[in-house]
Every structure is written in C-alpha cells, then in structure tokens.
XYZ file of C-alpha atoms in Angstrom:
734
model
C 14.110 71.416 -21.747
C 11.055 70.164 -20.517
C 12.776 66.476 -21.342
C 15.955 66.665 -19.634
C 14.481 67.917 -16.776
C 12.458 64.710 -16.582
C 14.953 61.936 -17.459
C 16.562 63.893 -14.677
C 14.432 64.040 -12.266
C 14.130 59.810 -12.978
C 17.948 59.501 -13.299
C 17.424 60.909 -9.190
C 14.974 58.244 -8.641
C 16.718 55.294 -9.263
C 19.634 56.861 -7.668
C 17.752 56.574 -4.244
C 15.703 54.020 -3.935
C 16.784 52.110 -1.325
C 18.340 48.438 -1.524
C 17.125 45.650 0.815
C 20.954 44.693 3.473
C 21.177 41.864 5.076
C 20.337 43.309 9.050
C 16.990 43.750 7.056
C 16.206 40.349 5.708
C 16.899 39.193 9.326
C 15.288 42.000 11.447
C 10.919 41.684 11.845
C 8.336 43.066 11.505
C 8.504 40.196 7.867
C 9.423 41.686 4.391
C 6.613 39.945 3.312
C 3.826 41.045 5.804
C 1.757 40.039 8.131
C 2.160 36.228 6.678
C -0.068 33.331 7.899
C 0.398 30.023 8.450
C -1.547 26.690 9.229
C -5.116 28.233 7.879
C -7.812 26.059 8.801
C -11.693 26.818 7.836
C -12.827 25.959 11.026
C -15.751 22.559 11.142
C -18.662 25.086 11.331
C -17.214 27.231 8.798
C -17.960 30.303 10.990
C -14.317 31.238 11.240
C -10.742 30.625 9.697
C -8.432 30.611 11.770
C -4.277 30.305 11.499
C -1.291 31.678 12.797
C 0.983 34.802 13.193
C 3.851 35.459 14.602
C 4.392 39.145 16.153
C 5.871 42.274 14.775
C 8.363 42.286 17.543
C 9.008 38.381 16.070
C 8.104 36.741 13.409
C 8.993 33.727 14.387
C 7.711 34.351 17.612
C 3.864 32.946 16.458
C 0.056 33.007 17.506
C -3.071 31.890 17.153
C -5.861 34.265 15.011
C -9.301 33.668 14.060
C -10.602 35.432 11.264
C -14.422 35.358 12.434
C -17.095 34.944 8.182
C -20.025 36.510 10.320
C -18.558 40.179 10.957
C -15.162 39.930 9.203
C -13.395 40.430 11.904
C -9.481 39.235 13.267
C -8.487 38.880 16.623
C -6.127 37.423 18.617
C -7.231 33.956 19.380
C -4.261 33.078 21.886
C -1.529 34.500 22.643
C 1.857 31.799 22.980
C 3.447 33.820 25.913
C 1.213 33.567 28.210
C 0.069 30.305 27.795
C 3.846 30.045 28.285
C 6.477 33.087 29.150
C 9.203 30.940 28.136
C 9.571 27.590 26.219
C 11.458 24.122 27.534
C 11.398 22.042 24.548
C 12.029 17.939 25.359
C 14.939 16.717 23.066
C 11.961 14.262 21.201
C 10.536 17.768 20.587
C 13.939 19.500 18.963
C 14.437 16.302 17.016
C 11.324 16.426 15.998
C 10.902 20.305 15.154
C 14.781 19.094 13.175
C 12.233 16.966 10.927
C 9.770 19.495 9.760
C 11.761 22.515 9.230
C 9.911 24.409 11.629
C 12.972 24.295 14.324
C 13.298 28.492 14.348
C 9.693 28.804 15.552
C 8.399 29.005 18.852
C 5.613 29.260 20.255
C 2.029 27.311 19.177
C 3.364 25.440 15.875
C 0.421 23.508 15.133
C -3.334 23.261 16.053
C -6.933 21.039 15.199
C -10.346 21.775 15.526
C -12.966 19.426 18.166
C -15.397 18.157 15.500
C -18.149 20.824 16.500
C -16.548 24.082 15.377
C -16.294 24.133 19.330
C -12.478 23.421 21.123
C -9.181 23.943 19.282
C -6.580 21.278 20.964
C -3.423 23.833 21.109
C 0.157 22.007 21.748
C 3.004 24.634 23.433
C 6.134 23.745 24.312
C 5.713 20.771 25.013
C 2.216 21.034 27.073
C -1.688 20.970 25.659
C -4.283 23.193 26.177
C -7.755 22.981 25.681
C -9.569 26.179 24.890
C -13.224 27.484 24.313
C -13.555 29.425 21.125
C -16.261 31.208 22.745
C -13.836 31.747 26.044
C -10.330 31.737 24.458
C -9.116 32.768 27.589
C -10.130 30.327 30.197
C -7.740 27.870 27.980
C -7.268 24.764 29.900
C -4.206 22.478 29.904
C -5.067 18.102 30.008
C -2.128 17.419 29.326
C 1.635 17.703 30.441
C 4.777 15.852 30.096
C 6.164 17.025 26.587
C 3.343 15.138 24.655
C 4.150 15.458 21.239
C 1.444 14.624 18.516
C -1.723 15.962 20.295
C -5.327 14.984 18.414
C -8.528 15.513 19.149
C -10.321 12.168 17.754
C -12.721 12.471 14.560
C -15.830 11.639 17.450
C -14.659 14.299 19.824
C -14.621 12.092 22.523
C -11.224 11.741 23.252
C -7.332 13.917 23.148
C -4.615 12.016 22.401
C -0.643 11.534 22.939
C 2.255 10.788 23.145
C 4.048 10.529 26.142
C 7.387 8.839 26.559
C 6.996 6.431 23.697
C 3.822 5.989 24.518
C 0.299 6.042 23.373
C -2.053 7.898 25.840
C -5.451 9.125 25.566
C -8.386 10.956 28.042
C -11.512 11.043 28.063
C -12.848 14.187 27.415
C -16.483 13.656 28.937
C -14.250 12.140 32.052
C -11.139 13.798 32.352
C -9.297 10.725 33.320
C -6.114 9.761 31.308
C -5.591 6.505 29.848
C -1.897 4.934 29.186
C -3.436 2.784 26.156
C 0.348 1.255 25.580
C 2.995 0.245 28.446
C 6.567 -1.375 26.680
C 7.398 1.669 25.308
C 11.211 2.463 26.575
C 14.639 2.656 25.094
C 14.152 1.182 21.191
C 10.702 0.620 21.931
C 8.692 2.955 20.509
C 4.347 3.498 20.208
C 2.435 5.289 17.920
C 4.965 6.741 16.329
C 6.623 7.853 13.122
C 10.672 6.786 12.699
C 13.606 8.865 12.024
C 13.257 7.717 8.540
C 9.414 7.989 7.866
C 9.337 11.670 8.882
C 12.725 12.873 7.091
C 12.425 10.917 3.683
C 8.010 9.704 3.754
C 6.413 13.398 5.230
C 5.453 10.699 7.791
C 4.127 13.338 10.421
C 2.587 10.627 13.186
C 2.838 7.193 13.619
C -1.481 7.131 14.321
C -4.043 6.758 13.285
C -7.858 7.100 15.132
C -11.117 5.554 13.053
C -13.664 8.095 12.442
C -16.105 6.852 14.889
C -13.365 6.684 17.811
C -13.867 2.924 18.251
C -10.473 2.091 17.661
C -6.936 3.823 16.893
C -4.422 2.032 14.634
C -0.693 2.476 15.325
C 3.173 1.943 14.222
C 5.343 -0.079 16.797
C 8.666 0.112 15.688
C 12.406 -1.551 17.199
C 14.976 0.416 16.471
C 17.587 -1.918 17.855
C 18.642 -3.230 14.435
C 20.210 0.606 13.779
C 23.532 0.827 13.413
C 24.526 3.426 16.923
C 26.165 6.326 14.981
C 28.539 8.014 17.697
C 29.180 11.604 16.112
C 30.204 14.715 18.496
C 28.091 17.915 18.601
C 29.467 20.437 19.276
C 28.580 24.183 21.085
C 30.282 26.834 21.984
C 30.798 25.656 25.653
C 30.498 22.017 25.112
C 30.905 18.809 23.470
C 28.125 16.163 23.668
C 29.031 12.718 22.332
C 25.673 11.136 20.529
C 25.154 8.110 19.437
C 22.616 8.632 17.521
C 20.692 5.457 14.969
C 21.008 6.815 12.090
C 20.534 4.170 9.299
C 22.645 4.485 6.240
C 21.988 3.830 3.047
C 22.045 -0.516 3.166
C 22.081 -0.391 7.117
C 19.376 -1.977 8.921
C 16.225 -0.578 9.401
C 13.918 -0.779 12.190
C 11.447 -3.197 12.872
C 7.785 -2.065 13.044
C 4.522 -3.522 13.254
C 0.842 -3.041 13.099
C -1.731 -3.438 15.515
C -4.931 -1.793 16.534
C -6.066 -0.792 20.227
C -9.940 -0.082 21.307
C -9.379 3.349 23.758
C -12.539 1.847 26.189
C -10.821 -1.366 26.692
C -7.084 -1.385 25.868
C -7.483 -4.541 24.311
C -4.556 -4.748 22.028
C -4.676 -6.945 18.444
C -1.556 -7.497 16.604
C -1.932 -7.175 12.042
C 0.144 -8.899 9.977
C 2.570 -7.390 7.592
C 3.370 -10.226 5.956
C 6.687 -12.247 6.165
C 9.238 -10.335 4.644
C 9.666 -7.958 8.021
C 12.247 -5.508 4.989
C 9.382 -3.675 4.475
C 7.685 0.072 4.774
C 5.177 0.648 6.607
C 4.406 4.369 5.007
C 0.585 5.481 5.645
C -2.309 3.706 7.355
C -6.546 5.398 6.708
C -9.345 4.135 7.571
C -12.330 3.018 5.208
C -15.310 5.753 6.420
C -18.007 3.765 7.483
C -15.124 2.102 10.425
C -15.031 -0.793 9.162
C -11.538 -1.849 6.960
C -8.230 -0.329 8.449
C -6.470 0.295 4.618
C -2.219 0.475 5.317
C -0.201 0.832 2.473
C 3.553 -1.615 2.792
C 6.202 -0.602 0.526
C 9.001 -3.204 -0.824
C 12.394 -2.466 1.055
C 13.498 -1.578 -2.743
C 10.748 1.054 -3.292
C 9.737 -1.085 -6.733
C 6.639 -2.550 -5.382
C 3.882 -0.418 -3.256
C 0.376 -2.076 -1.897
C -2.246 -1.090 -0.446
C -4.294 -3.288 1.885
C -7.994 -3.567 3.030
C -7.963 -4.768 6.800
C -11.254 -6.249 8.279
C -11.739 -3.955 11.578
C -13.288 -7.560 13.347
C -12.524 -10.465 11.586
C -8.015 -8.931 10.706
C -8.457 -10.963 7.944
C -6.646 -9.087 4.528
C -6.924 -8.369 0.821
C -4.419 -6.600 -1.425
C -6.516 -4.340 -3.343
C -3.855 -2.316 -4.937
C -0.552 -2.842 -6.173
C 1.851 -0.213 -7.288
C 5.469 -0.905 -9.152
C 8.608 0.605 -11.389
C 11.455 -0.864 -12.631
C 12.738 3.194 -10.373
C 10.270 3.166 -7.736
C 7.037 3.933 -6.167
C 6.259 7.274 -5.190
C 3.995 8.058 -1.766
C 1.494 10.299 -1.927
C -1.288 11.658 0.580
C -4.203 11.415 -1.758
C -5.926 8.470 -0.436
C -9.441 9.924 0.806
C -12.737 6.997 1.186
C -16.823 8.141 0.019
C -19.992 7.707 2.807
C -21.477 4.736 2.549
C -18.248 2.673 1.657
C -18.706 3.100 -1.649
C -15.285 3.771 -2.596
C -12.137 5.710 -2.717
C -10.034 7.596 -4.868
C -6.754 7.433 -5.316
C -3.569 8.317 -7.014
C -0.896 6.630 -8.429
C 1.785 7.716 -11.598
C 1.516 4.567 -13.706
C 0.355 6.387 -17.016
C 4.242 8.532 -16.598
C 2.067 11.668 -14.411
C 0.397 11.744 -11.386
C -3.471 11.256 -11.923
C -6.374 10.264 -9.708
C -8.378 6.901 -9.770
C -11.594 6.408 -8.561
C -12.028 2.012 -7.243
C -14.612 0.848 -5.059
C -14.131 -1.283 -2.223
C -13.072 -3.761 -3.609
C -10.827 -2.645 -5.022
C -12.022 -2.461 -8.924
C -11.567 0.452 -10.516
C -13.876 2.377 -11.863
C -12.691 5.203 -13.885
C -9.565 8.105 -14.301
C -10.569 11.369 -12.123
C -8.028 13.134 -14.136
C -5.733 12.317 -16.990
C -3.538 13.861 -20.070
C -0.167 15.356 -20.304
C -0.850 16.788 -17.333
C -0.446 16.203 -13.619
C -1.377 17.373 -10.430
C 0.647 18.083 -7.267
C -2.299 17.201 -4.791
C -5.682 16.337 -3.430
C -6.981 19.157 -1.632
C -10.609 18.293 -1.333
C -13.389 15.906 -1.754
C -17.251 16.868 -2.225
C -19.317 14.163 -2.745
C -22.190 15.878 -2.073
C -21.854 17.859 -5.432
C -19.699 14.956 -7.265
C -16.507 16.973 -7.133
C -13.069 17.330 -6.730
C -10.352 19.785 -6.318
C -6.725 19.370 -7.314
C -3.258 22.080 -6.974
C -1.738 21.786 -10.527
C 0.747 22.896 -12.595
C -0.579 22.717 -16.298
C -1.239 25.172 -17.170
C 2.435 26.378 -15.422
C 5.192 24.468 -14.342
C 6.472 27.607 -12.696
C 3.125 27.754 -10.813
C 0.635 26.430 -9.131
C -3.185 27.161 -9.435
C -6.437 24.729 -7.895
C -8.157 23.066 -10.412
C -11.935 21.340 -10.326
C -13.116 17.704 -11.940
C -16.553 15.731 -12.261
C -15.568 12.973 -10.217
C -17.991 10.346 -12.690
C -14.716 11.080 -15.001
C -16.550 12.937 -17.154
C -13.541 15.771 -17.924
C -11.084 14.761 -16.928
C -8.942 15.408 -19.202
C -10.852 18.916 -19.000
C -10.397 20.480 -16.075
C -12.128 24.394 -14.664
C -9.277 26.406 -12.772
C -10.513 27.578 -9.930
C -8.041 30.353 -9.196
C -7.321 32.112 -11.548
C -3.949 35.072 -10.753
C -0.216 33.682 -12.678
C 1.553 32.907 -10.007
C 1.047 30.515 -6.772
C -1.679 29.157 -5.328
C -1.647 27.474 -2.125
C -5.533 26.982 -0.926
C -7.092 24.913 2.086
C -10.355 24.719 2.077
C -13.500 23.367 3.960
C -14.602 19.974 4.659
C -16.952 20.571 3.145
C -14.456 21.636 0.123
C -17.537 24.668 -0.112
C -15.341 26.847 0.232
C -12.087 27.802 0.618
C -8.741 30.065 1.019
C -6.826 31.120 -1.009
C -2.719 31.817 -0.852
C -1.470 34.352 -3.778
C 1.560 35.659 -5.156
C 3.945 36.081 -7.011
C 7.487 37.403 -7.700
C 6.151 41.237 -6.964
C 3.259 40.586 -4.793
C 4.034 39.602 -1.189
C 0.605 36.701 0.227
C -3.014 37.294 -0.212
C -5.370 35.733 1.206
C -8.214 35.527 0.479
C -12.536 33.454 1.399
C -13.908 31.896 -1.931
C -16.561 29.822 -2.865
C -15.873 26.693 -4.310
C -16.171 28.623 -7.898
C -13.077 30.769 -7.163
C -14.507 33.991 -6.366
C -14.601 36.283 -3.755
C -15.764 36.499 -0.477
C -13.826 38.315 1.612
C -9.749 39.265 1.912
C -8.603 37.971 5.351
C -5.194 39.550 4.286
C -5.350 41.471 1.451
C -1.356 43.210 1.743
C -1.850 45.398 -0.622
C 2.095 47.427 -1.409
C 1.324 49.865 0.191
C 2.998 53.102 2.227
C 2.454 50.998 5.745
C 4.094 48.109 3.687
C 6.970 47.079 5.238
C 8.389 46.342 1.623
C 7.871 50.051 0.262
C 10.377 51.531 1.437
C 12.326 49.203 -0.727
C 9.228 48.486 -3.027
C 11.792 51.245 -5.572
C 14.641 49.146 -6.085
C 12.705 45.485 -6.450
C 13.998 43.710 -9.324
C 11.395 41.744 -12.272
C 11.734 37.443 -12.229
C 11.481 36.768 -15.614
C 11.571 33.064 -16.992
C 12.327 31.282 -19.513
C 13.335 27.251 -21.014
C 15.417 26.091 -22.513
C 16.037 22.047 -24.372
C 18.302 19.337 -22.578
C 20.256 17.223 -23.992
C 17.650 14.594 -24.122
C 15.455 17.147 -25.489
C 13.392 17.529 -22.088
C 12.957 20.986 -21.955
C 14.351 22.858 -18.130
C 13.011 25.858 -16.545
C 14.943 28.921 -15.807
C 14.974 32.348 -14.058
C 17.300 35.550 -14.437
C 17.570 38.023 -12.450
C 19.422 41.432 -13.436
C 21.038 43.756 -11.061
C 20.499 46.723 -10.437
C 21.011 49.850 -12.972
C 20.848 46.509 -15.804
C 23.029 47.440 -19.160
C 23.323 44.999 -21.528
C 26.278 45.709 -23.092
C 28.121 45.055 -19.788
C 28.857 41.997 -19.040
C 27.842 40.516 -15.171
C 28.638 37.797 -12.694
C 26.537 35.312 -11.920
C 25.291 34.306 -8.713
C 23.672 30.898 -9.376
C 21.376 29.336 -6.928
C 20.353 25.722 -6.843
C 19.628 22.838 -5.870
C 18.976 20.267 -8.081
C 17.698 17.490 -5.679
C 14.177 15.038 -6.341
C 11.618 16.447 -3.730
C 12.278 20.249 -4.554
C 11.372 22.642 -6.955
C 13.558 26.310 -7.398
C 11.974 27.644 -9.631
C 8.818 28.660 -9.227
C 6.896 31.770 -9.840
C 6.020 32.937 -6.061
C 7.253 35.566 -3.544
C 9.673 35.531 -0.838
C 13.669 35.476 -1.914
C 14.492 37.947 -0.431
C 18.615 36.779 -0.748
C 18.287 37.250 -4.599
C 16.459 40.161 -4.957
C 20.030 41.619 -2.838
C 22.023 39.518 -4.548
C 20.776 41.657 -8.338
C 20.913 44.506 -6.501
C 24.681 44.060 -5.309
C 24.765 43.871 -9.112
C 24.764 39.548 -10.024
C 23.052 38.578 -12.025
C 21.061 36.406 -10.270
C 20.365 32.361 -12.025
C 18.016 29.289 -10.619
C 17.457 26.463 -13.210
C 15.025 22.978 -12.198
C 17.573 20.087 -13.825
C 15.926 16.869 -14.617
C 15.355 14.904 -11.527
C 13.605 17.743 -9.862
C 10.631 17.722 -8.789
C 6.625 18.655 -10.027
C 7.126 16.943 -13.664
C 6.263 13.766 -14.827
C 7.892 10.744 -14.716
C 10.423 10.668 -17.993
C 11.860 14.028 -16.224
C 12.173 12.452 -12.393
C 13.805 8.577 -13.542
C 17.088 10.602 -15.733
C 18.833 10.620 -12.106
C 17.780 7.187 -11.427
C 20.734 5.332 -9.761
C 23.359 7.874 -11.075
C 22.785 10.809 -8.847
C 24.720 13.842 -9.605
C 25.089 12.465 -14.631
C 22.253 14.768 -15.551
C 21.825 17.690 -12.556
C 25.695 18.032 -13.730
C 24.653 18.058 -16.987
C 22.081 20.225 -16.989
C 23.155 22.262 -14.702
C 25.637 23.011 -16.772
C 23.162 23.678 -20.348
C 22.844 26.477 -18.691
C 25.851 28.234 -17.761
C 26.760 27.087 -21.375
C 24.048 29.690 -22.370
C 24.892 32.211 -19.766
C 27.343 32.481 -21.762
C 26.258 33.499 -24.373
C 24.353 35.774 -23.825
C 26.275 39.596 -24.317
C 25.576 40.734 -20.753
C 27.212 38.401 -19.014
C 30.330 37.994 -17.984
C 31.370 33.620 -18.667
C 34.881 34.203 -16.770
C 32.446 35.305 -13.613
C 30.035 32.760 -12.082
C 30.015 31.543 -9.006
C 27.827 28.536 -7.813
C 26.237 28.061 -4.355
C 23.756 24.962 -2.608
C 22.543 24.096 0.461
C 21.809 20.203 0.842
C 21.374 17.878 -2.458
C 22.522 22.243 -3.800
C 25.415 21.640 -0.906
C 26.394 18.473 -3.353
C 25.512 19.988 -6.776
C 27.894 22.677 -5.917
C 30.926 20.236 -5.084
C 29.814 18.206 -8.242
C 30.174 21.348 -10.614
C 33.570 22.583 -9.182
C 34.866 19.195 -9.859
C 34.031 18.725 -13.660
C 34.054 22.147 -14.308
C 35.911 24.663 -13.092
C 37.045 25.676 -16.406
C 33.369 27.330 -16.897
C 32.723 27.682 -13.632
C 34.994 30.218 -10.777
C 33.606 30.111 -7.374
C 31.033 27.985 -4.931
C 29.139 27.635 -1.218
C 28.743 24.556 -0.017
C 26.787 24.158 2.769
C 25.756 20.970 4.681
C 27.156 19.043 1.130
C 26.211 15.617 0.873
C 29.675 13.823 -0.402
C 28.963 10.575 -0.025
C 25.969 8.843 -0.695
C 26.309 5.668 1.854
C 26.419 8.105 4.626
C 22.898 9.350 4.460
C 19.643 7.145 4.852
C 18.077 4.220 3.977
C 15.161 5.555 2.192
C 16.217 8.258 0.631
C 19.353 7.259 -1.064
C 18.261 4.006 -1.785
C 14.828 4.798 -3.022
C 17.731 6.784 -6.675
C 20.089 5.160 -5.709
C 19.784 1.779 -4.588
C 22.010 -0.438 -2.138
C 25.775 -0.189 -1.959
C 25.905 -4.077 -2.586
C 24.261 -3.671 -5.768
C 25.436 -0.788 -6.859
C 28.476 -0.150 -5.797
C 29.622 1.407 -8.830
C 26.952 3.995 -9.425
C 28.150 5.303 -5.180
C 31.012 5.341 -7.096
C 30.395 7.960 -9.810
C 27.969 9.226 -7.392
C 29.997 11.125 -4.228
C 32.037 13.636 -4.615
C 35.177 12.088 -4.511
C 36.358 10.566 -7.464
C 35.831 13.737 -8.951
C 37.428 15.965 -6.418
C 40.514 16.286 -8.472
C 38.932 18.444 -10.991
C 38.108 20.734 -8.483
C 40.403 24.030 -9.143
C 38.264 26.686 -7.955
C 37.991 28.769 -5.243
C 35.052 26.716 -2.442
C 34.300 27.888 0.458
C 32.574 24.647 3.013
C 30.295 25.864 5.390
C 28.264 23.564 8.064
C 26.258 22.442 11.181
C 28.292 21.213 14.054
C 24.913 19.132 15.281
C 23.669 17.822 12.005
C 21.672 14.854 12.495
C 20.312 15.146 8.679
C 23.286 15.766 6.871
C 25.848 14.417 9.350
C 28.788 16.517 9.331
C 30.678 13.511 8.296
C 30.262 14.070 4.691
C 31.909 17.601 5.526
C 35.539 16.356 7.840
C 35.595 13.614 5.226
C 35.770 16.706 2.555
C 38.392 18.361 4.099
C 40.439 15.305 4.547
C 40.260 15.084 1.472
C 41.403 18.682 0.109
C 43.935 18.143 2.050
C 45.323 15.811 0.810
C 45.395 16.063 -2.191
C 47.122 20.535 -0.980
C 43.479 21.880 -2.697
C 42.685 25.494 -0.159
C 38.912 26.403 0.200
C 37.634 28.716 3.269
C 35.183 27.176 5.666
C 32.793 28.065 7.766
C 31.309 25.489 10.478
C 28.377 26.303 13.153
C 28.569 25.069 17.090
C 25.097 23.975 17.527
C 24.513 23.789 14.239
C 21.480 21.430 12.601
C 20.964 20.545 9.030
C 19.411 24.416 9.635
C 20.956 26.452 11.047
C 18.285 27.903 12.009
C 18.478 31.190 14.388
C 18.478 34.788 12.989
C 22.637 35.460 14.574
C 23.587 31.609 12.167
C 21.066 32.359 9.394
C 22.755 36.301 9.108
C 25.595 34.916 9.960
C 25.410 32.428 6.963
C 24.571 34.604 4.388
C 27.288 37.462 5.111
C 29.690 34.293 4.068
C 27.599 33.847 0.297
C 27.847 37.691 -0.279
C 30.442 37.789 0.704
C 32.389 34.906 -1.089
C 31.394 35.861 -4.568
C 32.380 39.666 -3.742
C 35.336 38.715 -3.496
C 36.235 36.117 -5.569
C 33.946 38.233 -8.651
C 32.948 41.298 -7.597
C 37.041 41.979 -6.638
C 36.794 45.836 -7.476
C-alpha cells in the first residue's frame, strides 16, 4: 500500500508540473534570471561592469557595476534617466540590425577610460561621459546621432563618427574637431561598409594608435555598388528604399586606408596596392605606435596578407601571407608584445585554428598551440607571466572552455583547462590577464557569473543565479526536460554531433512526431551544451521529439569539416541532415511519417532544400527569411563559399532552391519580414511566384516592417506561435 501511495504521489506531482507557455517565454522577467552582457573588468581592477535588462522590460538595458572590494552590486547608469524616449537615426537602426541588437533599447555599449575613472556611454545618438565616483553627474559630450564612440588609448580624446565623418573632442579643452570633411553621399569616413559589418565582424572603421598620436581610418566610396530599389512595407505605409547592396558578382565599395593626426588634422594615404578590388578586413597598431598593420584579402578570399606600414615613412612590408584552395578565414586574434618584441597570430594553415608567435620582422618563432584540436579565439595575453588564454572546444565539441598555454610554446599540445564545469563558458579577462569573469551555463543551469583568478579559482560570485523558489524559471523546473547529446557518422566518415530532447511523459513504446530545428550554414553552431532555447523545451513539452544536428560546413570544427560545402551550398548539408533523419526513423519511439523541419535564414534555405529533396521523408516544413537564390545574397559571404555566378554558374544553379522545386510536395509555411535588408524580401516573392507557377499550395505569413530577425516581443511571439500551430496541424492533427 505504501508503494502505491508513493507512486500516486509521483503521478500527482508530474501532473501538476507547470509547463512553459509561449506567452510566458515572451514576457518579463526573463526566464533565464537577471542576465548580464558586455561584462568588463575595469582597467584599475576595482569593479566589473555589465549591462542588464530591467525586471519589467528585459530589453531595456542599464549599466551596472559589481564592486570587487565590498562585493556589492548596484546600478551605475539608468538609461531611462539619461534618455526617457529614444529616437534612433536610420544609420543606428541599420547598425543594430547588423549587430543583431535591434530588439534592445537603452545602453547597448560602453567603454572605459584607460585610468578606470570614467565611462563613455552612447545612447540613442547622444554621447555621455560618466565619472564612476559620481555617476549621477553624467555629462553629454556630443549629440546628433553619433556612431562608434571611443575613448583614446591614453585618455586624451573622445572620438566618434557623425554624418559620415570622423570627429574628436580634446577632453582637456572640451573642443570638438572635425577630422574629415568629404563624407557625404556615397563617401564614408571611419565606417565599415555593409558587407564588412554583416560578414566580416567589422564593428568599426577607425583605429587609434596606442600613444594617441594618430588614427588610421577606412574611407570608402560606395558609388560602384548597384542600387537595389526595394519596398519596405509597414502596417501604415510603404517606403521605397534605394539601398546599395552588392550581390554576388557585383562591384564592391572602393576602399582606402588613411592616417590622420588628431592634433593637427593632417591626413596621409596608405597604399593598398594596384588592385582596387580587395577587402580591407582589419587594421591595428604595433604596441609602440611606430607601425600600422593592416590585413588585405583578395576578392576571391583565397589569400590574406598582413602588411606592416612604417608610421613615419609609410614604407610597407608584407609580414605574413595566408593562402587556401577554398578560403582564408578572418580572425581577431592579433596581439602585440610590448617593446616591439613580436606579435601573436592565428591561422588555420594546419587544418585547425592555432596560435603562432612572430617577430615584428614577420619571421615565425614558434607555434603557441598545436595538435588535433583548435582554438575559437584568443582571450588574453599575459606577457608578464608568459601565458596566453584561449577559448576552445578541445574536450567536447559541444562545449566552450577556457585554457591556458605558455607563450614560449612549451605547452602547445598540452593546454591547461582553467574552467571546470562541463558546458558553456564565456570568459572576459582583465587587461592584465590576472583575473577574469566567467559566465557559465549548461542546458539545466541558467547563466552563472563569477570572478575568478587566472587559474580558475573562485574569487566571488557576481550572480550565482540559483534555480531556487524565487527564480523566474522555478515554477517550470519540474517540467524541464533533459537534453541528450550524441554523434553520427557522415557519409565521408566525419563525426556529426546531435542533440535530442524527448517529450514530457516519454514512453519508449510510443511513437512521437519530430520537431527538427536546423541552421546548417557556416559560421554557426546549432548543437551546443548551454542554457536558453526555451522554444525547444516548449515543443518537447508539447509532445515532440526535438532534434538538432550540426552538418558538415558548420562552425567550430576542423577545415576538412567546414570546407565540405565549397562551391555547392546545400549538398553535404542536406545529405547530413538526411543521415540524421534516417537515424531518427530507426528509433522505435519515432514516428518516421511525422518528421517536420524548421529553419531561419540559412536554416530557411535548408528547410526548402530538404523538402525539395526529401518530401517522402519529411512531412512538413517552416521556412523563415530564406535565401532562395544565392546570386541575390551579398558578395563577401556568398563568394567565400561559391565564387562568383560567372565563374561557378553550375554551382549557383545547383545551390539555389529553384532547380530542385519539383520535388517539394510536403506542406510548407513560408514567413519573411517585409523590410528585410539582409536576406532581401525578393527571395520570398520569387519563391512565391515559382510555387504558384508549379501549382504548389503553401501557407504564407509576412511581417510589415519586419527586418531579418523580425524582432520585437509581439512579432516574435507571433512567429513562434505560427511555427507551433503549423507543426501541430500537420503532425498532431488529433
């Protein structure tokens, strides 16, 4: 009898477990807890600053600090006090779309003065200088839709871009100086062009010398780029936008590199070579400010050069040349040693990304890392103690950990793991490298943030974020489902990683429908051991097997894995996803006739390609903002993998959706934002036309004013409500 009573009690507890709802997922407070972003250790090491959303609006960000001495946390700057109502310029809106922060308001970025006494805070086009000892006395130093503000390395100047020109303010006098004057129309100074922002992770177009003596800046002319006239359809109006959009094979901007002296305003030109059809992907200064180093990439992206320019004479020398039969990746791992002793450089020349130490003459000294593993990025260079810190998935492909290695190369194949919990760690180091902020999570643990010594030992919690009774996720914890991880083999023998969440009340003797979520494209990892995909949890709680698989071409793998899709996007990616679907069909608990697929952007492309190739295996699909013809997408991204349409016409024909459409038989829901300036809405209108001509019936949802991310709480709630409804209608008709 006692056993029966206990069993009934367990059943009662399971029945009473509260499940997630879409309304709750898209409301406040965040189910992840308080949440922090842009974590930085101040230059003086006294505090950790971060951005945090409000309890009543997780998307309105304020600036906070954690004081390392007294272990207290408090808000430094209230964004609503500085700017009660935001009025953003079109340029700022576009920049936020590039950075995937369009849904956010308030303070989205900030920077420290080198002495750790002041903060530079941009908000809604205005620029404020804040004394951390008196944060309530914020001083506006510039207004008028300023972009990309910085405090100079020595703290003498504040710099920013306004109206396509570069400005500085001398903080000793408070006087503003305009350093460039020709920025207007097609001419932009100190900005990164569209494809640089979107595809090269280029967030700035100008670079301070460490001694404040000069600024290197990009000047570009976008007149050669074709003008795309597109409609942005809003609920109450339609705007005709003329956007210079360089589609694959089109001319790019004409770019120049210049050096300006902030005190005199004198400008000098840096030669970029005879071939103007290149990419200027990065620029940096040596530690002693005597050399400007820039990275030049060929249009076909098969060669990248690191070039040193003497700041006094402008004489040049090529220090490093990286080549590849497919493409050379762009990284942000260049670091300079003090006293002009050399620099750290990352390369995939071995087939995996590793670090190397070079002299300033361009001669290789030794490898810092090596072996059958690779780094994600260089986190910190502690030259004093001869150490480097890197992020890597060395111990588990689905994880992110922090490792320490010796700068002298003696531990190149034996890195010391600093972070310990299996799962996902994001580390932000102090400038000295002596402490770091660790943000850790796994699928069952929301982000926990701590300050740690360089050996990984705890100094203090900033936010332990325990899943206790007061946590926003607490009431849903009993219904929370475990994420399992595993591997499959691709047809060429390479390892594919997958994750699976089994539904509530899982019974292995029953057969369940499948919600397959895919991205599938380069520069993205879809299967990772971290917290936060509430919609996956929601769909599993609604009775679906939730499945993800990272196919060949996905991110954070060796080059043999990522290069597999070269010149034919959609071939090996579809092949690998079908390998996953075949595996699912072999499981006794999967209903192989009820497998559906969802994807956004590249994932939307993958959804269409999968349905076109395997409607006999896939019962339905939801495609959001898909690329349907790669000749419509931008130069740098598309040509990296496909070359130009002229040189690879057969590859473009194969990689597009239209040559495969006759195989699309399963139900389809197509969704797209009607003001998308990334994957242009033309991709979907052409798809509509092609389906109509084939008499293929489908469902369509378009979002007035929606950009690529269809951001905003109400639109997001609506998008995912549509996804759920379409899956249930087709896979759970009962």
